[in-house]
Amino acid sequence: MSEPENSVFVDKRSSDEHLDYDSYLKIDDLRRLQKCRSKEHDEHLFIVIHQVYELWFKELDVEISSVLDMMKDLRQIDVMMLTIVSRLQRVTVIMKILVDQIKVLETMTPLDFLDFRHELGTGTGFQSVQFRLIEAKLGIRQGDRVGHGKTYKEQYKPRHEDYGKQLNKAEERGSTLFDLLESWLESRADQTFWEKYCKGIDEFMKEEEEREMARKLF
């Protein structure tokens, strides 16, 4: 299984024999990464929240990349289906955590944010290369986006040349999760598959109609 290009693996044979919680997780290094540019209290929270987002983005990249590797060979998908589903479920749970994490950020008022916003310069969450990489691997290509000035890769290529190459690779036709899932479904599109698919849709629509009727009655 291939891993994201920015992953770092350490040979355990060369690691400290007295490994503990702090040294394994590099806690001291992690705690030193929050460098506030102002004396405003909430800037530390702002940095921590976004660094946590980026760590979760990295984990999403790991999980999605592993699924893509397993789905590249259509003949092996059925064999690996339990693992594929399990990892995609993990991706879904992580994405829910990312949404819920906004609640923590919302404890900071707009005025609190404005107290240090000027220290961020032109920095914006739009610049997150990992987020764009995840989008690309899921199946969103540049051509699918609404045009607005320069593209993401044109705007940030000088600073993130390596990520630009990864984005190009991720967007290759046939290599995204959407493409691979579509190919697999096409390979399974026999009479039995479509019968089950249509039956599932009919049952879903019937349940929705029943819920809507119940809602109107009560």
PDB file of C-alpha atoms in Angstrom:
ATOM      1  CA  MET A   1       0.000   0.000   0.000  1.00  0.00           C
ATOM      2  CA  SER A   2       1.340   3.398  -0.922  1.00  0.00           C
ATOM      3  CA  GLU A   3       1.135   6.243   1.580  1.00  0.00           C
ATOM      4  CA  PRO A   4       0.769  10.002   1.063  1.00  0.00           C
ATOM      5  CA  GLU A   5       4.020  11.483  -0.158  1.00  0.00           C
ATOM      6  CA  ASN A   6       4.368  13.735   2.885  1.00  0.00           C
ATOM      7  CA  SER A   7       4.233  10.862   5.403  1.00  0.00           C
ATOM      8  CA  VAL A   8       7.324  10.124   7.459  1.00  0.00           C
ATOM      9  CA  PHE A   9       8.110   6.644   8.713  1.00  0.00           C
ATOM     10  CA  VAL A  10      10.738   5.917  11.345  1.00  0.00           C
ATOM     11  CA  ASP A  11      12.650   2.648  11.554  1.00  0.00           C
ATOM     12  CA  LYS A  12      11.712   1.362  15.017  1.00  0.00           C
ATOM     13  CA  ARG A  13      15.072  -0.387  15.248  1.00  0.00           C
ATOM     14  CA  SER A  14      16.787   3.001  15.378  1.00  0.00           C
ATOM     15  CA  SER A  15      14.355   4.562  17.878  1.00  0.00           C
ATOM     16  CA  ASP A  16      14.868   5.113  21.583  1.00  0.00           C
ATOM     17  CA  GLU A  17      14.771   1.884  23.589  1.00  0.00           C
ATOM     18  CA  HIS A  18      13.003   3.761  26.416  1.00  0.00           C
ATOM     19  CA  LEU A  19      10.062   4.883  24.318  1.00  0.00           C
ATOM     20  CA  ASP A  20       7.225   6.468  26.293  1.00  0.00           C
ATOM     21  CA  TYR A  21       4.040   8.415  25.562  1.00  0.00           C
ATOM     22  CA  ASP A  22       5.711  11.803  25.191  1.00  0.00           C
ATOM     23  CA  SER A  23       8.598  10.642  23.027  1.00  0.00           C
ATOM     24  CA  TYR A  24       6.420   8.451  20.806  1.00  0.00           C
ATOM     25  CA  LEU A  25       3.948  11.269  20.074  1.00  0.00           C
ATOM     26  CA  LYS A  26       6.630  13.997  20.013  1.00  0.00           C
ATOM     27  CA  ILE A  27       4.605  16.006  22.528  1.00  0.00           C
ATOM     28  CA  ASP A  28       7.353  18.545  23.184  1.00  0.00           C
ATOM     29  CA  ASP A  29       7.722  19.236  19.451  1.00  0.00           C
ATOM     30  CA  LEU A  30       3.948  19.438  19.071  1.00  0.00           C
ATOM     31  CA  ARG A  31       3.574  21.956  21.891  1.00  0.00           C
ATOM     32  CA  ARG A  32       6.222  24.207  20.370  1.00  0.00           C
ATOM     33  CA  LEU A  33       4.360  24.564  17.066  1.00  0.00           C
ATOM     34  CA  GLN A  34       1.910  27.206  18.336  1.00  0.00           C
ATOM     35  CA  LYS A  35       3.681  30.501  17.610  1.00  0.00           C
ATOM     36  CA  CYS A  36       1.364  33.420  18.360  1.00  0.00           C
ATOM     37  CA  ARG A  37       2.091  36.680  16.554  1.00  0.00           C
ATOM     38  CA  SER A  38       0.119  38.811  19.004  1.00  0.00           C
ATOM     39  CA  LYS A  39      -0.631  38.907  22.721  1.00  0.00           C
ATOM     40  CA  GLU A  40      -4.341  38.311  22.164  1.00  0.00           C
ATOM     41  CA  HIS A  41      -5.630  35.367  24.205  1.00  0.00           C
ATOM     42  CA  ASP A  42      -7.750  33.763  21.440  1.00  0.00           C
ATOM     43  CA  GLU A  43      -4.983  33.583  18.850  1.00  0.00           C
ATOM     44  CA  HIS A  44      -3.645  30.433  20.528  1.00  0.00           C
ATOM     45  CA  LEU A  45      -7.047  28.755  20.165  1.00  0.00           C
ATOM     46  CA  PHE A  46      -7.200  29.831  16.524  1.00  0.00           C
ATOM     47  CA  ILE A  47      -3.812  28.246  15.785  1.00  0.00           C
ATOM     48  CA  VAL A  48      -4.579  25.011  17.640  1.00  0.00           C
ATOM     49  CA  ILE A  49      -7.933  24.568  15.866  1.00  0.00           C
ATOM     50  CA  HIS A  50      -6.390  24.947  12.417  1.00  0.00           C
ATOM     51  CA  GLN A  51      -3.392  22.759  13.183  1.00  0.00           C
ATOM     52  CA  VAL A  52      -5.780  20.039  14.374  1.00  0.00           C
ATOM     53  CA  TYR A  53      -7.707  20.429  11.116  1.00  0.00           C
ATOM     54  CA  GLU A  54      -4.502  19.888   9.152  1.00  0.00           C
ATOM     55  CA  LEU A  55      -3.642  16.768  11.178  1.00  0.00           C
ATOM     56  CA  TRP A  56      -7.088  15.348  10.460  1.00  0.00           C
ATOM     57  CA  PHE A  57      -6.635  16.271   6.788  1.00  0.00           C
ATOM     58  CA  LYS A  58      -3.432  14.243   6.790  1.00  0.00           C
ATOM     59  CA  GLU A  59      -5.272  11.256   8.281  1.00  0.00           C
ATOM     60  CA  LEU A  60      -8.033  11.608   5.675  1.00  0.00           C
ATOM     61  CA  ASP A  61      -5.347  11.577   2.984  1.00  0.00           C
ATOM     62  CA  VAL A  62      -3.893   8.368   4.451  1.00  0.00           C
ATOM     63  CA  GLU A  63      -7.278   6.629   4.541  1.00  0.00           C
ATOM     64  CA  ILE A  64      -8.443   7.799   1.106  1.00  0.00           C
ATOM     65  CA  SER A  65      -5.104   6.912  -0.497  1.00  0.00           C
ATOM     66  CA  SER A  66      -5.294   3.383   0.913  1.00  0.00           C
ATOM     67  CA  VAL A  67      -8.824   2.957  -0.482  1.00  0.00           C
ATOM     68  CA  LEU A  68      -7.713   4.184  -3.908  1.00  0.00           C
ATOM     69  CA  ASP A  69      -4.896   1.635  -3.922  1.00  0.00           C
ATOM     70  CA  MET A  70      -7.308  -1.195  -3.110  1.00  0.00           C
ATOM     71  CA  MET A  71      -9.797  -0.118  -5.783  1.00  0.00           C
ATOM     72  CA  LYS A  72      -7.342   0.229  -8.667  1.00  0.00           C
ATOM     73  CA  ASP A  73      -7.719  -3.473  -9.478  1.00  0.00           C
ATOM     74  CA  LEU A  74     -11.434  -4.093 -10.070  1.00  0.00           C
ATOM     75  CA  ARG A  75     -10.900  -7.820  -9.603  1.00  0.00           C
ATOM     76  CA  GLN A  76      -9.738  -7.293  -6.028  1.00  0.00           C
ATOM     77  CA  ILE A  77     -12.447  -4.901  -4.845  1.00  0.00           C
ATOM     78  CA  ASP A  78     -14.874  -7.631  -3.752  1.00  0.00           C
ATOM     79  CA  VAL A  79     -12.095  -9.327  -1.781  1.00  0.00           C
ATOM     80  CA  MET A  80     -11.155  -6.060  -0.055  1.00  0.00           C
ATOM     81  CA  MET A  81     -14.704  -4.734   0.305  1.00  0.00           C
ATOM     82  CA  LEU A  82     -14.917  -4.997   4.106  1.00  0.00           C
ATOM     83  CA  THR A  83     -11.675  -3.073   4.511  1.00  0.00           C
ATOM     84  CA  ILE A  84     -12.704  -0.472   1.919  1.00  0.00           C
ATOM     85  CA  VAL A  85     -16.067   0.118   3.603  1.00  0.00           C
ATOM     86  CA  SER A  86     -14.458   0.262   7.054  1.00  0.00           C
ATOM     87  CA  ARG A  87     -11.964   2.915   5.978  1.00  0.00           C
ATOM     88  CA  LEU A  88     -14.562   4.986   4.160  1.00  0.00           C
ATOM     89  CA  GLN A  89     -16.714   4.850   7.290  1.00  0.00           C
ATOM     90  CA  ARG A  90     -13.693   6.156   9.193  1.00  0.00           C
ATOM     91  CA  VAL A  91     -13.382   8.976   6.660  1.00  0.00           C
ATOM     92  CA  THR A  92     -17.041   9.856   7.242  1.00  0.00           C
ATOM     93  CA  VAL A  93     -16.615   9.929  11.027  1.00  0.00           C
ATOM     94  CA  ILE A  94     -13.527  12.150  10.752  1.00  0.00           C
ATOM     95  CA  MET A  95     -15.414  14.563   8.500  1.00  0.00           C
ATOM     96  CA  LYS A  96     -18.188  14.773  11.095  1.00  0.00           C
ATOM     97  CA  ILE A  97     -15.568  15.615  13.725  1.00  0.00           C
ATOM     98  CA  LEU A  98     -14.218  18.373  11.473  1.00  0.00           C
ATOM     99  CA  VAL A  99     -17.688  19.899  11.247  1.00  0.00           C
ATOM    100  CA  ASP A 100     -18.281  19.619  15.006  1.00  0.00           C
ATOM    101  CA  GLN A 101     -14.911  21.223  15.675  1.00  0.00           C
ATOM    102  CA  ILE A 102     -16.300  24.493  14.312  1.00  0.00           C
ATOM    103  CA  LYS A 103     -18.324  24.746  17.540  1.00  0.00           C
ATOM    104  CA  VAL A 104     -15.102  25.265  19.462  1.00  0.00           C
ATOM    105  CA  LEU A 105     -14.042  28.017  17.067  1.00  0.00           C
ATOM    106  CA  GLU A 106     -17.443  29.664  17.469  1.00  0.00           C
ATOM    107  CA  THR A 107     -16.705  30.276  21.159  1.00  0.00           C
ATOM    108  CA  MET A 108     -14.470  33.075  19.840  1.00  0.00           C
ATOM    109  CA  THR A 109     -16.473  36.138  18.870  1.00  0.00           C
ATOM    110  CA  PRO A 110     -15.894  38.038  15.604  1.00  0.00           C
ATOM    111  CA  LEU A 111     -14.504  40.931  17.634  1.00  0.00           C
ATOM    112  CA  ASP A 112     -12.060  38.598  19.380  1.00  0.00           C
ATOM    113  CA  PHE A 113     -10.877  37.402  15.978  1.00  0.00           C
ATOM    114  CA  LEU A 114     -10.482  40.942  14.656  1.00  0.00           C
ATOM    115  CA  ASP A 115      -8.132  41.710  17.557  1.00  0.00           C
ATOM    116  CA  PHE A 116      -5.416  39.617  15.849  1.00  0.00           C
ATOM    117  CA  ARG A 117      -6.686  39.153  12.262  1.00  0.00           C
ATOM    118  CA  HIS A 118      -4.261  41.801  10.984  1.00  0.00           C
ATOM    119  CA  GLU A 119      -1.365  39.591  12.106  1.00  0.00           C
ATOM    120  CA  LEU A 120      -2.397  36.885   9.613  1.00  0.00           C
ATOM    121  CA  GLY A 121      -1.657  38.996   6.545  1.00  0.00           C
ATOM    122  CA  THR A 122      -3.129  37.371   3.425  1.00  0.00           C
ATOM    123  CA  GLY A 123      -3.420  33.996   5.157  1.00  0.00           C
ATOM    124  CA  THR A 124      -6.725  32.184   4.615  1.00  0.00           C
ATOM    125  CA  GLY A 125      -8.059  28.649   4.974  1.00  0.00           C
ATOM    126  CA  PHE A 126      -8.496  28.640   1.194  1.00  0.00           C
ATOM    127  CA  GLN A 127      -4.732  28.093   1.009  1.00  0.00           C
ATOM    128  CA  SER A 128      -4.881  24.657   2.675  1.00  0.00           C
ATOM    129  CA  VAL A 129      -3.127  22.392   0.183  1.00  0.00           C
ATOM    130  CA  GLN A 130      -4.116  19.225   2.036  1.00  0.00           C
ATOM    131  CA  PHE A 131      -7.805  20.136   1.777  1.00  0.00           C
ATOM    132  CA  ARG A 132      -7.445  20.643  -1.985  1.00  0.00           C
ATOM    133  CA  LEU A 133      -5.563  17.362  -2.301  1.00  0.00           C
ATOM    134  CA  ILE A 134      -8.370  15.498  -0.535  1.00  0.00           C
ATOM    135  CA  GLU A 135     -10.944  17.128  -2.814  1.00  0.00           C
ATOM    136  CA  ALA A 136      -8.931  16.069  -5.862  1.00  0.00           C
ATOM    137  CA  LYS A 137      -8.595  12.454  -4.695  1.00  0.00           C
ATOM    138  CA  LEU A 138     -12.338  12.275  -4.042  1.00  0.00           C
ATOM    139  CA  GLY A 139     -13.014  13.405  -7.611  1.00  0.00           C
ATOM    140  CA  ILE A 140     -13.333  17.206  -7.753  1.00  0.00           C
ATOM    141  CA  ARG A 141     -11.280  18.507 -10.679  1.00  0.00           C
ATOM    142  CA  GLN A 142     -10.334  22.063 -11.534  1.00  0.00           C
ATOM    143  CA  GLY A 143     -12.779  22.020 -14.420  1.00  0.00           C
ATOM    144  CA  ASP A 144     -15.620  21.301 -11.991  1.00  0.00           C
ATOM    145  CA  ARG A 145     -14.981  24.494 -10.021  1.00  0.00           C
ATOM    146  CA  VAL A 146     -16.512  27.903 -10.561  1.00  0.00           C
ATOM    147  CA  GLY A 147     -13.886  30.113 -12.205  1.00  0.00           C
ATOM    148  CA  HIS A 148     -12.729  33.128 -10.208  1.00  0.00           C
ATOM    149  CA  GLY A 149      -9.423  34.687 -11.218  1.00  0.00           C
ATOM    150  CA  LYS A 150      -6.414  32.402 -10.998  1.00  0.00           C
ATOM    151  CA  THR A 151      -6.822  28.717 -10.220  1.00  0.00           C
ATOM    152  CA  TYR A 152      -5.602  27.348  -6.914  1.00  0.00           C
ATOM    153  CA  LYS A 153      -2.541  25.753  -8.509  1.00  0.00           C
ATOM    154  CA  GLU A 154      -1.685  28.932 -10.402  1.00  0.00           C
ATOM    155  CA  GLN A 155      -2.013  31.043  -7.256  1.00  0.00           C
ATOM    156  CA  TYR A 156       0.049  28.870  -4.888  1.00  0.00           C
ATOM    157  CA  LYS A 157       2.344  26.868  -7.155  1.00  0.00           C
ATOM    158  CA  PRO A 158       5.500  28.912  -6.327  1.00  0.00           C
ATOM    159  CA  ARG A 159       5.187  28.020  -2.633  1.00  0.00           C
ATOM    160  CA  HIS A 160       3.833  24.495  -2.995  1.00  0.00           C
ATOM    161  CA  GLU A 161       5.401  23.012  -6.105  1.00  0.00           C
ATOM    162  CA  ASP A 162       5.441  19.494  -4.633  1.00  0.00           C
ATOM    163  CA  TYR A 163       1.754  19.706  -3.734  1.00  0.00           C
ATOM    164  CA  GLY A 164       1.042  21.026  -7.209  1.00  0.00           C
ATOM    165  CA  LYS A 165       2.499  17.814  -8.642  1.00  0.00           C
ATOM    166  CA  GLN A 166       0.433  15.751  -6.206  1.00  0.00           C
ATOM    167  CA  LEU A 167      -2.724  17.620  -7.224  1.00  0.00           C
ATOM    168  CA  ASN A 168      -2.027  16.956 -10.897  1.00  0.00           C
ATOM    169  CA  LYS A 169      -1.499  13.276 -10.142  1.00  0.00           C
ATOM    170  CA  ALA A 170      -4.650  13.083  -8.008  1.00  0.00           C
ATOM    171  CA  GLU A 171      -6.766  14.628 -10.761  1.00  0.00           C
ATOM    172  CA  GLU A 172      -5.655  12.166 -13.444  1.00  0.00           C
ATOM    173  CA  ARG A 173      -8.621  10.652 -15.226  1.00  0.00           C
ATOM    174  CA  GLY A 174      -9.512   7.276 -13.767  1.00  0.00           C
ATOM    175  CA  SER A 175      -7.538   7.658 -10.537  1.00  0.00           C
ATOM    176  CA  THR A 176     -10.019   9.446  -8.244  1.00  0.00           C
ATOM    177  CA  LEU A 177     -12.427   7.742  -5.847  1.00  0.00           C
ATOM    178  CA  PHE A 178     -15.351   8.872  -8.005  1.00  0.00           C
ATOM    179  CA  ASP A 179     -13.764   7.388 -11.139  1.00  0.00           C
ATOM    180  CA  LEU A 180     -12.858   4.082  -9.497  1.00  0.00           C
ATOM    181  CA  LEU A 181     -16.273   3.701  -7.879  1.00  0.00           C
ATOM    182  CA  GLU A 182     -17.958   4.447 -11.201  1.00  0.00           C
ATOM    183  CA  SER A 183     -15.805   1.844 -12.975  1.00  0.00           C
ATOM    184  CA  TRP A 184     -16.594  -0.756 -10.340  1.00  0.00           C
ATOM    185  CA  LEU A 185     -20.336  -0.102 -10.551  1.00  0.00           C
ATOM    186  CA  GLU A 186     -20.184  -0.378 -14.348  1.00  0.00           C
ATOM    187  CA  SER A 187     -18.440  -3.742 -14.020  1.00  0.00           C
ATOM    188  CA  ARG A 188     -21.243  -4.927 -11.730  1.00  0.00           C
ATOM    189  CA  ALA A 189     -24.088  -3.576 -13.860  1.00  0.00           C
ATOM    190  CA  ASP A 190     -25.749  -6.881 -14.668  1.00  0.00           C
ATOM    191  CA  GLN A 191     -29.473  -7.531 -14.431  1.00  0.00           C
ATOM    192  CA  THR A 192     -29.292  -8.512 -10.766  1.00  0.00           C
ATOM    193  CA  PHE A 193     -27.456  -5.334  -9.814  1.00  0.00           C
ATOM    194  CA  TRP A 194     -29.940  -3.013 -11.510  1.00  0.00           C
ATOM    195  CA  GLU A 195     -32.911  -4.892 -10.044  1.00  0.00           C
ATOM    196  CA  LYS A 196     -31.490  -4.443  -6.548  1.00  0.00           C
ATOM    197  CA  TYR A 197     -30.579  -0.826  -7.261  1.00  0.00           C
ATOM    198  CA  CYS A 198     -34.063   0.077  -8.533  1.00  0.00           C
ATOM    199  CA  LYS A 199     -35.710  -1.804  -5.675  1.00  0.00           C
ATOM    200  CA  GLY A 200     -33.582   0.121  -3.190  1.00  0.00           C
ATOM    201  CA  ILE A 201     -34.529   3.460  -4.750  1.00  0.00           C
ATOM    202  CA  ASP A 202     -38.230   2.556  -4.807  1.00  0.00           C
ATOM    203  CA  GLU A 203     -38.146   1.542  -1.139  1.00  0.00           C
ATOM    204  CA  PHE A 204     -36.309   4.729  -0.202  1.00  0.00           C
ATOM    205  CA  MET A 205     -38.832   6.939  -2.030  1.00  0.00           C
ATOM    206  CA  LYS A 206     -41.730   5.075  -0.452  1.00  0.00           C
ATOM    207  CA  GLU A 207     -40.276   5.590   3.027  1.00  0.00           C
ATOM    208  CA  GLU A 208     -39.766   9.305   2.296  1.00  0.00           C
ATOM    209  CA  GLU A 209     -43.384   9.649   1.160  1.00  0.00           C
ATOM    210  CA  GLU A 210     -44.616   7.894   4.313  1.00  0.00           C
ATOM    211  CA  ARG A 211     -42.494  10.195   6.507  1.00  0.00           C
ATOM    212  CA  GLU A 212     -43.847  13.260   4.709  1.00  0.00           C
ATOM    213  CA  MET A 213     -47.445  12.078   5.128  1.00  0.00           C
ATOM    214  CA  ALA A 214     -46.855  11.381   8.823  1.00  0.00           C
ATOM    215  CA  ARG A 215     -45.316  14.820   9.277  1.00  0.00           C
ATOM    216  CA  LYS A 216     -48.364  16.514   7.720  1.00  0.00           C
ATOM    217  CA  LEU A 217     -50.751  14.514   9.896  1.00  0.00           C
ATOM    218  CA  PHE A 218     -48.970  15.262  13.145  1.00  0.00           C
TER     219      PHE A 218
END
